[in-house]
Every structure is written in C-alpha cells, then in structure tokens.
Coordinates of C-alpha atoms in Angstrom, one line a residue:
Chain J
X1 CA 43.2 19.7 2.9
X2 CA 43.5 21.1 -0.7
X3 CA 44.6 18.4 -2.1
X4 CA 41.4 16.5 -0.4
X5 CA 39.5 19.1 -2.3
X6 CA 40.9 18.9 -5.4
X7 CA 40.7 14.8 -4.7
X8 CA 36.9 15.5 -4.2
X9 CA 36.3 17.9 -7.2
X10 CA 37.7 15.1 -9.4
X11 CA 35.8 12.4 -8.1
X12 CA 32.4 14.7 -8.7
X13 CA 33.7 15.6 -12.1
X14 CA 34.3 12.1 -12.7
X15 CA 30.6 11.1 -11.9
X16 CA 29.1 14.0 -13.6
X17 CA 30.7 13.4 -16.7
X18 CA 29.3 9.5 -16.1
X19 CA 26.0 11.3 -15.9
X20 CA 26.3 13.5 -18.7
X21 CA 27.4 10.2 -20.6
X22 CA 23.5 9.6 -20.9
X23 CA 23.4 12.6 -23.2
X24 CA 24.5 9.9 -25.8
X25 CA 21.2 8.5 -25.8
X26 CA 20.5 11.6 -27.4
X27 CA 20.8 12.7 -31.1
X28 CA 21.5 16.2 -32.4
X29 CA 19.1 17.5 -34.8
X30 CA 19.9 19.8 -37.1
X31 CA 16.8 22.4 -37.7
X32 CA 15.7 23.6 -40.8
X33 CA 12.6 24.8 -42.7
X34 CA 10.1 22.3 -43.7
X35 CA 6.2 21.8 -44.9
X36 CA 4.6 19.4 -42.6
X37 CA 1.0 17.9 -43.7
X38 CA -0.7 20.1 -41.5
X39 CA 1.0 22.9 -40.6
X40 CA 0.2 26.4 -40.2
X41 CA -2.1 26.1 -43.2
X42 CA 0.1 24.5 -45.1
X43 CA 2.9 26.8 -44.7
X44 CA 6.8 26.5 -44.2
X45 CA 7.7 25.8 -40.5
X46 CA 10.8 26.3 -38.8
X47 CA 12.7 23.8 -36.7
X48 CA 15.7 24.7 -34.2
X49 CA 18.1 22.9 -33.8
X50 CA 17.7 20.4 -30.6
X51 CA 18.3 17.1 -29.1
X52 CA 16.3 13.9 -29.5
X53 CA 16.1 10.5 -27.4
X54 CA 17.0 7.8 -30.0
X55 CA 14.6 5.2 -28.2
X56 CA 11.2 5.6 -26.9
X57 CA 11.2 5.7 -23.3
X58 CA 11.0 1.8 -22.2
X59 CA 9.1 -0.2 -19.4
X60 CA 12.5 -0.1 -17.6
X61 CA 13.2 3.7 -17.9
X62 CA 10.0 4.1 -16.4
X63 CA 9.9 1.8 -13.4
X64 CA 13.0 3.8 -12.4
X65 CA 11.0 7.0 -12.4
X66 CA 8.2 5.8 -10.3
X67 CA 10.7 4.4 -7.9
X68 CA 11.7 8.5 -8.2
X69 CA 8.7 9.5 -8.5
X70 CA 5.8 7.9 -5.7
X71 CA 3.2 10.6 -7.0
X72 CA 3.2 9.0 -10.6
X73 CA 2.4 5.5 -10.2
X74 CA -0.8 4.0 -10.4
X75 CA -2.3 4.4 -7.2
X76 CA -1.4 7.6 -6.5
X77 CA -1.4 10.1 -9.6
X78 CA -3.9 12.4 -9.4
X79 CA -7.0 11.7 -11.6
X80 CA -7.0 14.8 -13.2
X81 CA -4.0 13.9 -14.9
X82 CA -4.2 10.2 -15.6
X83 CA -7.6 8.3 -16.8
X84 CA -8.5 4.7 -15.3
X85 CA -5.9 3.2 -18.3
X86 CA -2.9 4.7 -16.8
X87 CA -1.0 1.7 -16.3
X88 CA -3.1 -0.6 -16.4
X89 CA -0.8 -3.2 -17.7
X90 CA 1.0 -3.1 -14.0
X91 CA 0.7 -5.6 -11.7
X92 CA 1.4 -2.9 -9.1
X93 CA 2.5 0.4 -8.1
X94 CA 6.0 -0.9 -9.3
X95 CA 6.3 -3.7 -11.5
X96 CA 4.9 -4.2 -14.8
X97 CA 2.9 -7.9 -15.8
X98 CA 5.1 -10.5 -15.6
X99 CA 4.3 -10.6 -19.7
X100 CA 6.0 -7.6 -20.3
X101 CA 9.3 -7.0 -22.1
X102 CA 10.8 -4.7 -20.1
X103 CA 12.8 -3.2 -23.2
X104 CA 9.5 -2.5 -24.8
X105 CA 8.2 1.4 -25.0
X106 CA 6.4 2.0 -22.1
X107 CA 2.6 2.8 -23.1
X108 CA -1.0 3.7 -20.9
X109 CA 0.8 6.6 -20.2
X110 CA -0.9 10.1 -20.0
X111 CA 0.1 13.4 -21.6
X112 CA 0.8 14.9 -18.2
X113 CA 3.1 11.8 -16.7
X114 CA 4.7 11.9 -20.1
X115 CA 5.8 15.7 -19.7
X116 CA 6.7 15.3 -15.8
X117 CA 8.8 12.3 -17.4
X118 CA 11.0 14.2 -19.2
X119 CA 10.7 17.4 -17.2
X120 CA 12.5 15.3 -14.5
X121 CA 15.5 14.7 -16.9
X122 CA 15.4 18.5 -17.7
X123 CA 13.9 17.6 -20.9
X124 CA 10.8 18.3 -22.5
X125 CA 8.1 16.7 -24.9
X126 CA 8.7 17.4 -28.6
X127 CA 6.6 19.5 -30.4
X128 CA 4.2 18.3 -33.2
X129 CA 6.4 20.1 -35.8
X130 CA 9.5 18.7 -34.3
X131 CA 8.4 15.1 -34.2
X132 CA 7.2 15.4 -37.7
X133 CA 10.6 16.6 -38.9
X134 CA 12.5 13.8 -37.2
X135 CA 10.3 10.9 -38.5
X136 CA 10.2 12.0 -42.1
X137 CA 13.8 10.1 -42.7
X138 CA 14.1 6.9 -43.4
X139 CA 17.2 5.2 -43.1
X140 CA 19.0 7.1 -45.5
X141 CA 17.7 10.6 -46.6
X142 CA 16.2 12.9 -43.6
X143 CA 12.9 13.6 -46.2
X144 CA 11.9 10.4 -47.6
X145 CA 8.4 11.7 -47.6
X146 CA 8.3 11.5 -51.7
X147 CA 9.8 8.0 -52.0
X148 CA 7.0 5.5 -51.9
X149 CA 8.9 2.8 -49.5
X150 CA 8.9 4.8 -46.9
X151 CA 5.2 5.1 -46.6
X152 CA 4.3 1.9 -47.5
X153 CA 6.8 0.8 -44.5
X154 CA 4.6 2.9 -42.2
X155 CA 1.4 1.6 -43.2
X156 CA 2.7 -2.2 -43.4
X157 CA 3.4 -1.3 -39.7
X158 CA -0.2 -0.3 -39.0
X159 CA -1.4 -3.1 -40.0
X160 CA 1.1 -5.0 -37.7
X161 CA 0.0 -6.7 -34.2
X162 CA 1.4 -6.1 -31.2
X163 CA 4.5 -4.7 -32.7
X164 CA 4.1 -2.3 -29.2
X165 CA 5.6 -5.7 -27.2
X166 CA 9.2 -5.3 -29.5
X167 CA 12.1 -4.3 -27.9
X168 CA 13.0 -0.6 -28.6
X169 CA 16.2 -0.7 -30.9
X170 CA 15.2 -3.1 -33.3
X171 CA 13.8 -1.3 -36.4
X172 CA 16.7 0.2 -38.5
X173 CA 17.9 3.6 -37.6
X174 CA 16.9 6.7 -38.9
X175 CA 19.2 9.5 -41.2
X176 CA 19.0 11.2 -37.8
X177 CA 20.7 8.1 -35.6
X178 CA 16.8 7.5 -34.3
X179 CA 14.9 4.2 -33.5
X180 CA 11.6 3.4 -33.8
X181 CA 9.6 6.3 -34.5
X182 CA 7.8 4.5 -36.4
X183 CA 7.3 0.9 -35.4
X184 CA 6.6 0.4 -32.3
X185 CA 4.1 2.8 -30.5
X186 CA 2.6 6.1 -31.3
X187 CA 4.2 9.0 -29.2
X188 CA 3.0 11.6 -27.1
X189 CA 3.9 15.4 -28.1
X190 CA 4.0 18.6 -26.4
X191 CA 1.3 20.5 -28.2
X192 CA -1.0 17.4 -29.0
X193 CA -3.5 19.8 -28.6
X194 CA -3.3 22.3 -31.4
X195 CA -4.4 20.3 -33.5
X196 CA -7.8 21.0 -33.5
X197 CA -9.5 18.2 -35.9
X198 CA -12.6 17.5 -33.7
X199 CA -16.0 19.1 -33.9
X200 CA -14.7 22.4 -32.6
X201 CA -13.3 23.0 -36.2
X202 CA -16.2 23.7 -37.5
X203 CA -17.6 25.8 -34.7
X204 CA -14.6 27.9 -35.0
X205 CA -14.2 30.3 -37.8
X206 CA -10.5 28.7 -38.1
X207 CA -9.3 27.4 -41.7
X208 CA -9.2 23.8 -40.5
X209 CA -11.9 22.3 -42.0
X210 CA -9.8 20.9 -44.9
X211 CA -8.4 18.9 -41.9
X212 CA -11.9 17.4 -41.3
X213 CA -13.6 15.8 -43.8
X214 CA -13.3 13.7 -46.8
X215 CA -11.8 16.4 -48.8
X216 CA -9.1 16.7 -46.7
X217 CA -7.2 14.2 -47.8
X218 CA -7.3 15.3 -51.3
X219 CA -6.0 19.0 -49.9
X220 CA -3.3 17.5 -48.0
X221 CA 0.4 19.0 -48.8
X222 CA 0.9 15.5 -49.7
X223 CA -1.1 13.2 -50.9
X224 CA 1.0 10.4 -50.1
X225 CA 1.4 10.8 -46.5
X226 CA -1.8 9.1 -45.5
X227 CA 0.1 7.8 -42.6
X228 CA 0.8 10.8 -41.2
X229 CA -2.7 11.9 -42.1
X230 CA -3.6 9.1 -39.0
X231 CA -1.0 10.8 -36.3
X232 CA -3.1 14.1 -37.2
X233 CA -6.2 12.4 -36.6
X234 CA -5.3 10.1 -33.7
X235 CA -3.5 13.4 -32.2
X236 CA -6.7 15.7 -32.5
X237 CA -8.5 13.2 -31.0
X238 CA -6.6 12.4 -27.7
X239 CA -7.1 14.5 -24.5
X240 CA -4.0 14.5 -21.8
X241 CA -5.4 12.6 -19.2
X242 CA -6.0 9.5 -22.1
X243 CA -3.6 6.3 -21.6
X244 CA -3.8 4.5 -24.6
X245 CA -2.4 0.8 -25.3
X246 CA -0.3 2.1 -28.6
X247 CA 0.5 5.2 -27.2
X248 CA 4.2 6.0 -25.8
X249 CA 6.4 8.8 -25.7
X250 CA 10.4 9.9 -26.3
X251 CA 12.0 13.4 -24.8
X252 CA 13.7 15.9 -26.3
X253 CA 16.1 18.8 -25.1
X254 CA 16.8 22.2 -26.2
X255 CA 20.7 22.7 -27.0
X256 CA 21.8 25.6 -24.7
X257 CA 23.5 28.1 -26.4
X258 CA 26.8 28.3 -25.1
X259 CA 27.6 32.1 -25.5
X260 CA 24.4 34.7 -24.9
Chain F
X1 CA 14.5 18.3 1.4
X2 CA 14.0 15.4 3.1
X3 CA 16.7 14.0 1.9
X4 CA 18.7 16.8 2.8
X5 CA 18.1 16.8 6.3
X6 CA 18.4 13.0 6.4
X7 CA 21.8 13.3 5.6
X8 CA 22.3 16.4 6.9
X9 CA 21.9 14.8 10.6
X10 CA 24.3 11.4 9.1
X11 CA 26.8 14.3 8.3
X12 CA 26.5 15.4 12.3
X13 CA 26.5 12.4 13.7
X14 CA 29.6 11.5 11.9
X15 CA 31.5 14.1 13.1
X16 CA 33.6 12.3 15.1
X17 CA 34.7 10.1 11.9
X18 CA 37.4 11.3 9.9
X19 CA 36.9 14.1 7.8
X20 CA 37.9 11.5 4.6
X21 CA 34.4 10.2 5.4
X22 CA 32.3 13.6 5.9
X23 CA 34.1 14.8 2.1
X24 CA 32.6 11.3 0.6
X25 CA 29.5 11.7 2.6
X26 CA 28.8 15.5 1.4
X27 CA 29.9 14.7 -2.3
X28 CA 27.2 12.1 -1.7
X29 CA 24.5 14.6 -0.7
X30 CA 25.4 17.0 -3.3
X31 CA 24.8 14.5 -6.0
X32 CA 21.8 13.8 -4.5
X33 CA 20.9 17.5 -4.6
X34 CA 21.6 17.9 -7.7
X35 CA 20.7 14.9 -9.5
X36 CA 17.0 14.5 -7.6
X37 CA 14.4 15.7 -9.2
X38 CA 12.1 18.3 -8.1
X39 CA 9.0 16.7 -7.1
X40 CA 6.1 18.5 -7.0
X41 CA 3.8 18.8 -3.5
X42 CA 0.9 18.3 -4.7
X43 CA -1.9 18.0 -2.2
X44 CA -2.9 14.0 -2.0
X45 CA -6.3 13.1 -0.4
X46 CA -5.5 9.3 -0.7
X47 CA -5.0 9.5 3.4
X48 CA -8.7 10.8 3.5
X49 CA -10.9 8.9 5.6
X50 CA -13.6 6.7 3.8
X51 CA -16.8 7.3 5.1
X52 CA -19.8 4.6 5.1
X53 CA -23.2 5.4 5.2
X54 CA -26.4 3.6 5.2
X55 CA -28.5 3.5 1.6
X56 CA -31.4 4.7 2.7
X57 CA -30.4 6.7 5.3
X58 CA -31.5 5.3 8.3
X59 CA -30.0 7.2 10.9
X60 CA -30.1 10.5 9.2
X61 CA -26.2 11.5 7.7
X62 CA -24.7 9.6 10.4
X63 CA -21.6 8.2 8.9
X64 CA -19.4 5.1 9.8
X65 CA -15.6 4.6 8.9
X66 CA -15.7 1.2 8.5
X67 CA -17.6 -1.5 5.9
X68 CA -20.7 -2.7 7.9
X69 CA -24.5 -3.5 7.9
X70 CA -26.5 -0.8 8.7
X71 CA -28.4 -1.6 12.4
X72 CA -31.7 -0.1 11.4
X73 CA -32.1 -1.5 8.5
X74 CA -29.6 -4.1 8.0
X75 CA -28.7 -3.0 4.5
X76 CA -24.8 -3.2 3.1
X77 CA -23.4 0.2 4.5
X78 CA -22.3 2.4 1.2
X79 CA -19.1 4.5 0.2
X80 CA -20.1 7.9 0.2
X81 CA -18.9 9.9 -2.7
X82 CA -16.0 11.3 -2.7
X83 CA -17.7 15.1 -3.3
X84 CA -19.4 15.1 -0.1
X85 CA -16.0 13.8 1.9
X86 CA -14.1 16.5 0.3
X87 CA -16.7 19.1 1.4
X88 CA -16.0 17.9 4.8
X89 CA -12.2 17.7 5.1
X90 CA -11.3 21.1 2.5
X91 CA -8.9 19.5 0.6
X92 CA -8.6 19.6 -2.6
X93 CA -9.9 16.2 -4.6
X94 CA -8.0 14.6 -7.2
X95 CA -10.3 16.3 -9.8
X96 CA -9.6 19.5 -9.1
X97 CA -7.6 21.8 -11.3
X98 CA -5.9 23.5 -7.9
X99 CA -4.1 20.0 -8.6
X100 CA -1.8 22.1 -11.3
X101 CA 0.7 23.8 -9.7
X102 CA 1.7 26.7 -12.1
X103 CA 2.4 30.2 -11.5
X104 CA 0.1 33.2 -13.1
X105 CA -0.1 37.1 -13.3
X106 CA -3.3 38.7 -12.4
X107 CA -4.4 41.6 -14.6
X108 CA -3.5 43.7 -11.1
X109 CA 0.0 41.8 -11.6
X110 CA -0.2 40.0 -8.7
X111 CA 1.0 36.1 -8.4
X112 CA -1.0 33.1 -7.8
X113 CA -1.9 29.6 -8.2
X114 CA -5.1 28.2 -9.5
X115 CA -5.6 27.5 -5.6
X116 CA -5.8 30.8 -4.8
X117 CA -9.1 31.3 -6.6
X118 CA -10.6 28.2 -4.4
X119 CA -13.8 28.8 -2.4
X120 CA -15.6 30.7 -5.1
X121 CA -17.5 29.1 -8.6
X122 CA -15.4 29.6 -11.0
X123 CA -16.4 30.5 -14.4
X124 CA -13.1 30.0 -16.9
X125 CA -12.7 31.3 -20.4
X126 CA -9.5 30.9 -22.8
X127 CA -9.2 33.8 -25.0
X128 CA -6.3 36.2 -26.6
X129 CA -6.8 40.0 -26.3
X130 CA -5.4 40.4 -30.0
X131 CA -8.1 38.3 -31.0
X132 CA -10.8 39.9 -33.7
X133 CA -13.3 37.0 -34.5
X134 CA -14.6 34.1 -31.7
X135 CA -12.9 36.0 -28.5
X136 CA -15.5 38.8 -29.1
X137 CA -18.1 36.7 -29.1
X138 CA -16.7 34.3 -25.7
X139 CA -16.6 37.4 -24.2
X140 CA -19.6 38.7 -24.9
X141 CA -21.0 35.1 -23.5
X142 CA -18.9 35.4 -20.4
X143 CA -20.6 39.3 -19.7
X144 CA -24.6 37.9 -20.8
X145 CA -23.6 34.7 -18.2
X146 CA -22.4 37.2 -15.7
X147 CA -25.3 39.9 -16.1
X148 CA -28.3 36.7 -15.5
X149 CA -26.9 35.9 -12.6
X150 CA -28.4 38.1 -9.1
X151 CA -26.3 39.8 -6.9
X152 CA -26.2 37.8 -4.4
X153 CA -24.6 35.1 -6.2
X154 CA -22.5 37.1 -8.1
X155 CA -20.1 37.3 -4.5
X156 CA -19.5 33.8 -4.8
X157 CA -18.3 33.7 -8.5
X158 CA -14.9 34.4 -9.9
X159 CA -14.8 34.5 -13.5
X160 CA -11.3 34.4 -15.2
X161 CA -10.4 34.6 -18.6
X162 CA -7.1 33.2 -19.3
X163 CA -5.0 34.4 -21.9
X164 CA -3.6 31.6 -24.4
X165 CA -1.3 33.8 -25.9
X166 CA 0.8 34.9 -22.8
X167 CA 4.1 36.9 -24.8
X168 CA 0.8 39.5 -26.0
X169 CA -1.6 39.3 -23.0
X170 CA 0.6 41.2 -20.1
X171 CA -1.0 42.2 -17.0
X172 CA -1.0 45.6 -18.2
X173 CA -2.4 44.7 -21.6
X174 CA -5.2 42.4 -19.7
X175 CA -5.7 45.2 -17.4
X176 CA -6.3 47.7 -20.4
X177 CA -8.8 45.1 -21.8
X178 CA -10.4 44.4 -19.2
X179 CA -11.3 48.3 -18.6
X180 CA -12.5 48.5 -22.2
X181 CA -14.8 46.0 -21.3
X182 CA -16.4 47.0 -18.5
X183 CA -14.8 44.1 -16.8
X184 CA -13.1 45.4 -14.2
X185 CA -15.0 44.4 -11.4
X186 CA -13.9 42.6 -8.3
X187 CA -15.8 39.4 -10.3
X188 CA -13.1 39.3 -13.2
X189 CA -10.0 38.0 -13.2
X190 CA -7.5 38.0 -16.1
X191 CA -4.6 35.4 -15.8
X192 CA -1.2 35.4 -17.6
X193 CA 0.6 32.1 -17.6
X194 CA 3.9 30.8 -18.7
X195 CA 3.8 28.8 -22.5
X196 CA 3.8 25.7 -20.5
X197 CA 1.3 26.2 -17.9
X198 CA -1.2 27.8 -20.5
X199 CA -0.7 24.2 -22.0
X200 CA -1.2 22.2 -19.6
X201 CA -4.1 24.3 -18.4
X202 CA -6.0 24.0 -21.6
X203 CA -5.3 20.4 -21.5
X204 CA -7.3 19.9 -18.4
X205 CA -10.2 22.0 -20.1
X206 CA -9.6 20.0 -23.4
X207 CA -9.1 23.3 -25.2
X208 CA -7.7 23.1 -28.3
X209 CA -5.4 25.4 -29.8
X210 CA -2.6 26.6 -32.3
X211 CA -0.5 29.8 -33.0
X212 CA -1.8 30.5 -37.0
X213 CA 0.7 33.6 -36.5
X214 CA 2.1 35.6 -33.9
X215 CA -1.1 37.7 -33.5
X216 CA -4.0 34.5 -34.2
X217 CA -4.4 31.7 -32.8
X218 CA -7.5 29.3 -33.3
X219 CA -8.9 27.6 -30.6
X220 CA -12.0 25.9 -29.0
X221 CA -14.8 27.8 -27.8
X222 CA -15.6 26.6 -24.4
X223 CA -16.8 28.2 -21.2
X224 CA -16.1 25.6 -18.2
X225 CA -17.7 25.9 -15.0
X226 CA -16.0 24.4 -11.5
X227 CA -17.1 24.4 -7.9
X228 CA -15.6 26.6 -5.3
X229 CA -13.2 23.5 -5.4
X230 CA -11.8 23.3 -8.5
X231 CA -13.6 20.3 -9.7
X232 CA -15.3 20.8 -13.2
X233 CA -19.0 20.9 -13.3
X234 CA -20.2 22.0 -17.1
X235 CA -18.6 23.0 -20.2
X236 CA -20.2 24.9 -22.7
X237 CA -19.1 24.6 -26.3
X238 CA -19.1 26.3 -29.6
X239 CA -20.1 30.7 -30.0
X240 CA -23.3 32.4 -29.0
X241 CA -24.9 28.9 -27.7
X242 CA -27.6 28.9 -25.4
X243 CA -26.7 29.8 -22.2
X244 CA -28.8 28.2 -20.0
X245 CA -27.0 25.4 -18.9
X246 CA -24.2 27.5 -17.9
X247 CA -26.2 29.8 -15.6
X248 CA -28.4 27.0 -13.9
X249 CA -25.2 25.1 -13.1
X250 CA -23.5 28.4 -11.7
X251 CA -26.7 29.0 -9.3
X252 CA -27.2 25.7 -8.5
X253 CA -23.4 25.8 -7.4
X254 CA -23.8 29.1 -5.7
X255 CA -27.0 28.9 -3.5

C-alpha cells in the first residue's frame, strides 16, 4: 500500500510539474522605478517585480476557456459584462470564422471576460503602469523610449492593416523575452479605468486636463512618445463591457514571496 | 461540484475493481479539483420563457409563449421586453449589477452582495471619506436628492455610497462618517469592497478613477440610479448639477 502511495504521489508530482511547465510562457520582470507618460502627474512610479505572458492570449487559448467556461461564450455571457461585439467574429458559441488564424490574439473581447480569463489561470490583468513598463523595450534595452526607432516602429505599426490576423510570436522579442506588445493588437489592462481623459476631467477638480487637450501633448513627460499618447487616449475612452476589433489582452502573475 | 459527485459515484461504483484503479481514478478527480476553475454561479435568465403579445393589445396583457398572429386582430404577435418578463419571474436580468458577485462590508460591518440590496431603488454614489474637494459636494447631492423625495417613497430607496478607497474607508470609518453626516438612517448604506470588486464595480458605473496618493484619488462624479432590480436607469454627471432628472427617475421608479 505505501509503496502504491508513494507510486501515486509521483505520478501527481509528475503531472503538476507538467502543469507548472506552462509557467514558461511566462517572463520574470524585474520592477523598478520609472516615469510613465501619464503617471501620477508625471511622477516616478514603482513597479514590483512580477510575471508576464510572453504572447497575447490567442484564438486557441481562448476556445479552450469557453469549452471551460459555458458562461463566457457568446450566447450566454451576461450583457452587463459583454457589449453586442463580444465575439462577434465566431461562427458560434465555440468555434471562431473559418477565416481566422487560430494563433492570432484573440480580440472582441471585454474587460470583464478578459479579467475572468486570467483569474481562471490564477492570474490577473496588468496594471496600466506595469504594461507601460514592459513595452518600453525594444529588442535590446528595457527603455528605448529616447531612441527614435523604437517609436517610429510603433507608429509604422499603426498605420499597418490587419496586422491583428498575425500569428502571435512573430514580431521580434522584447529585452524582457516578450512578443508582440506592440504589433499586433492593443491590450486590455486592469485599471483601464483610471485614466480619466474623457469629459469628466474637466468636471473634476483633478490635474488632468494637461491630458485633454491640445496642449497636452506639448506637457507630456515625453514628447516623443506620441504612440503611447494614443493607448492613453484609446484607454480613457473604452468602458469594460466594450469588445473592440484591435483590442486583445495578455495575463500577468504576482511572484509569491516564498518566505513571509 | 458537479464534477465531484460525478466521479465521486464512478469511484463507488468501482469498488469492486482493484484498488490500482480507484488510486488512478481519485488522482484523476483530484487534478480535476484542483486544476478546474472556479466558476462563478451567476444567475442566467437565458431559460426564461419568451412571452408574445399582441401590438395593440387586443386581448388586454394576455400573453402567448409562442410566435403567432394575434386572433383579434390578426397582427404579428410581439416579443415583450425583457423588463416586464423579468418583473414577472424575479430574477435578475442580464443587466443587472446583482450580476457581480463580490463581497462587501456594510458600515454596520455586516457582509453582502450587491443582491442583497435588491427590491428597493437604489441610488449609488462612489466617493472616499478622506476626500476634501468633489466628495463633499456628491454628498451633499446625494442628501438634497434624498431630502426631495416624500416619505413614502423614501421606504423603497436604498442609497449607498461606496467607498473607492477601501484600505481607508472601514466600516468603522464609514460608520463615523456617516454619523457626521447625518446619514445614518435606515436609507444609507456605506459599502467597503475588496480593490478588485471596487474595480469592477466602478466599471459597470463607468466611473473613472486613480489613486493621485494614498489619501486622493480623482474620479468621476456620477450619481447612478437602478430599479429595485439592479438594472441601471439614470446617471447623473459632473458636481452640483441639476437634480431633477435624478429625483423624477427615482419617483417614477418608486410609485
């Protein structure tokens, strides 16, 4: 009998550990201090250290959580949490057009099947600030905000078609180890919603309006970013029920601390 | 859990089999276990009955369950609206925020869901207690909406203010508040969530916000108004606005 459960142990150990080998889809990020465009007024923000999906979630990835997860697919997610978009590029609960790569980032998603996603997983969204830090590298230096390349890649990709229909992999990686945060699709993030760029900035008595108008640009940390400038606008304009054709999202996990 | 018991009754009627097979068979389930994911049980009104009703009425609100011609008038038999079939049946449309499932503290310190407020209008604030500038003002909105509207309505309202700053806003802080503001009546209710639920709350509310340090935040001014079923009926926007809206919409809702 012991040795049956020793037999058994192993066998679990051995499948776990097959399970865990998913974590390598993941890289580490180191944190550290950084000034995003739009920060807390244009102040230093910290980053903790944490874990990143190197790919966007794909078409595939996400078939397999509806086959998880009934409640999510078309038909049946709730409509507070999904607009008429969500998925609108499936043929069915289940299966995307017959057009579709299924290696591509997954898109007409919402903000709230996008944080179930990768709550499932035991993962999370990543913050504005932690998304920002990640996809300021280029290929070689982790902030390549200064050189002029890597903005003019970013743009030459907005101006791109269809670029959303590319298999996720393809662009070169980041300093970091990650794909395609810029490339293919725009990305969901956890607190979307503080950045308040809309008309409520200036009905608030909140410091944003340099975020607003003309100006703003001109006030930005830096000036050359005019890319990310457009994330801050497309982000303060979104609401979590939206699906949007260029819109996908990755996960991101907190590194447990291994002694507390 | 229906898993479990799925293979909870393989496991028994396997009993007979070796025991090699019940060890591979209970591995099994506790994978399972472990590697399912916890899916929510939200409340689903796809099942719900659609109910057909003639145009103009012919027969009164007599409804039919099927596509058809009306007999009076021969007209194409419409859909009712979902509104009215969920007035019938109780349960909680697709709309409503009783959809989100996350945990809160009263100022009493008491647990609930968003469902547990159901049956009354609900008139929702965000706000921080900490707060010196807009929150002020929201709350002095919420207290004007409250103080137009008769007694006899006021039963059937629940206003809550929820607290976007949760670490800060305890129950015993929102409690304190809420006595300094002459708002401790039976018709307030203060609500403490968890980071994540305040998120995902404001993002059914389409309330912006950010931490500008650990005592302010900036955020959106808006005062939403639901049914006694969650669903959303009128937002009001921006500081010291006109009212009215607000207060026809909750006696309208309320009569």
């Amino acid at each position: 009998m012991t040795t049956k459960i020793f037999s058994l142990f192993l066998v679990s150990l051995a499948i776990q550990s097959f399970m865990f080998g998913q974590a390598k889809d993941m890289a580490v990020i180191e944190g550290s201090r950084y000034i995003p465009l739009y920060g807390r007024d244009s102040t230093v923000v910290e980053v903790q250290d944490f874990k990143m999906d190197i790919y966007p979630v794909t078409i595939e990835a996400y078939q397999q959580f509806l086959k998880e997860n009934p409640k999510w697919t078309k038909s049946k997610v709730v409509k507070l949490f999904a607009d008429k978009s969500y998925l609108t590029n499936w043929k069915n609960d289940l299966e995307p057009n017959d057009a579709i790569n299924p290696k591509s980032p997954v898109n007409y998603v919402s903000w709230f099947a996008a944080k179930a996603y990768c709550e499932c997983q035991d993962k999370r969204l990543p913050t504005v600030d932690e998304w920002e830090y990640v996809a300021m590298a280029d290929e070689t230096t982790k902030d390549a905000r200064i050189k002029p390349s890597y903005n003019e890649k970013i743009l030459a990709w907005y101006e791109a078609p269809r670029t959303k229909e590319n298999s996720v992999g393809e662009t070169p990686k980041n300093a970091w180890g990650v794909y395609d945060l810029h490339g293919l699709v725009w990305e969901w993030t956890l607190d979307f919603n503080s950045v308040l760029i809309t008309g409520e900035s200036r009905k608030d008595m909140d410091n944003d309006n340099n975020l607003f108008c003309g100006s703003a640009a001109i006030n930005a940390t830096d000036l050359m970013n005019y890319a990310a400038f457009m994330r801050y606008a497309t982000r303060g304009s979104l609401k979590a029920k939206y699906a949007m054709k260029n819109l996908g999202f990755r996960c991101v996990q907190d590194i447990k601390e291994e002694t507390k | 859990m229906i898993i479990v018991n799925k293979n909870h009754e393989k496991v028994i009627t396997m009993k007979n089999v070796s025991k090699h097979i019940r060890l591979i068979l209970s591995t099994f389930l506790l994978l399972v276990v472990v590697t399912s994911c916890k899916s929510d049980h939200s409340k689903n009104t796809e099942h719900e009955l659609a109910a057909y009703q003639c145009p103009m009425q012919c027969e009164g609100d007599k409804t039919y369950d099927e596509i058809g011609t009306c007999p009076v008038c021969k007209m194409d038999l419409k859909q009712l609206e979902n509104d009215s079939k969920a007035l019938e049946t109780n349960e909680i449309s697709e709309e409503s925020i009783f959809n989100l499932t996350s945990k809160w503290h009263t100022e009493e310190g008491n647990e609930i869901v968003l469902e547990d407020l159901k049956g009354k209008t609900l008139v929702m604030v965000m706000i921080y207690t900490s707060c010196k500038a807009a929150c002020p003002r929201l709350v002095a909105d919420m207290r004007n909406i409250e103080a137009q509207i008769p007694a006899e309505n006021i039963k059937n309202v629940q206003f809550a203010l929820v607290s976007i700053d949760p670490e800060t806003d305890t129950p015993e802080r929102l409690k304190a508040f809420a006595i300094e503001n002459a708002m401790d009546g039976e018709q307030w209710t203060f609500l403490q969530g968890t980071d994540s639920g305040v998120r995902e709350f404001a993002n059914v509310l389409s309330v912006k916000y950010k931490e500008i340090s650990p005592i302010d935040f900036s955020h959106s001014n808006i005062i939403s108004v639901f049914n006694s079923r969650g669903e959303l009926k009128h937002q009001q926007e921006g500081l010291g606005v006109n009212n009215k809206e607000t207060i026809e919409t909750i006696l309208e809702l309320t009569k």
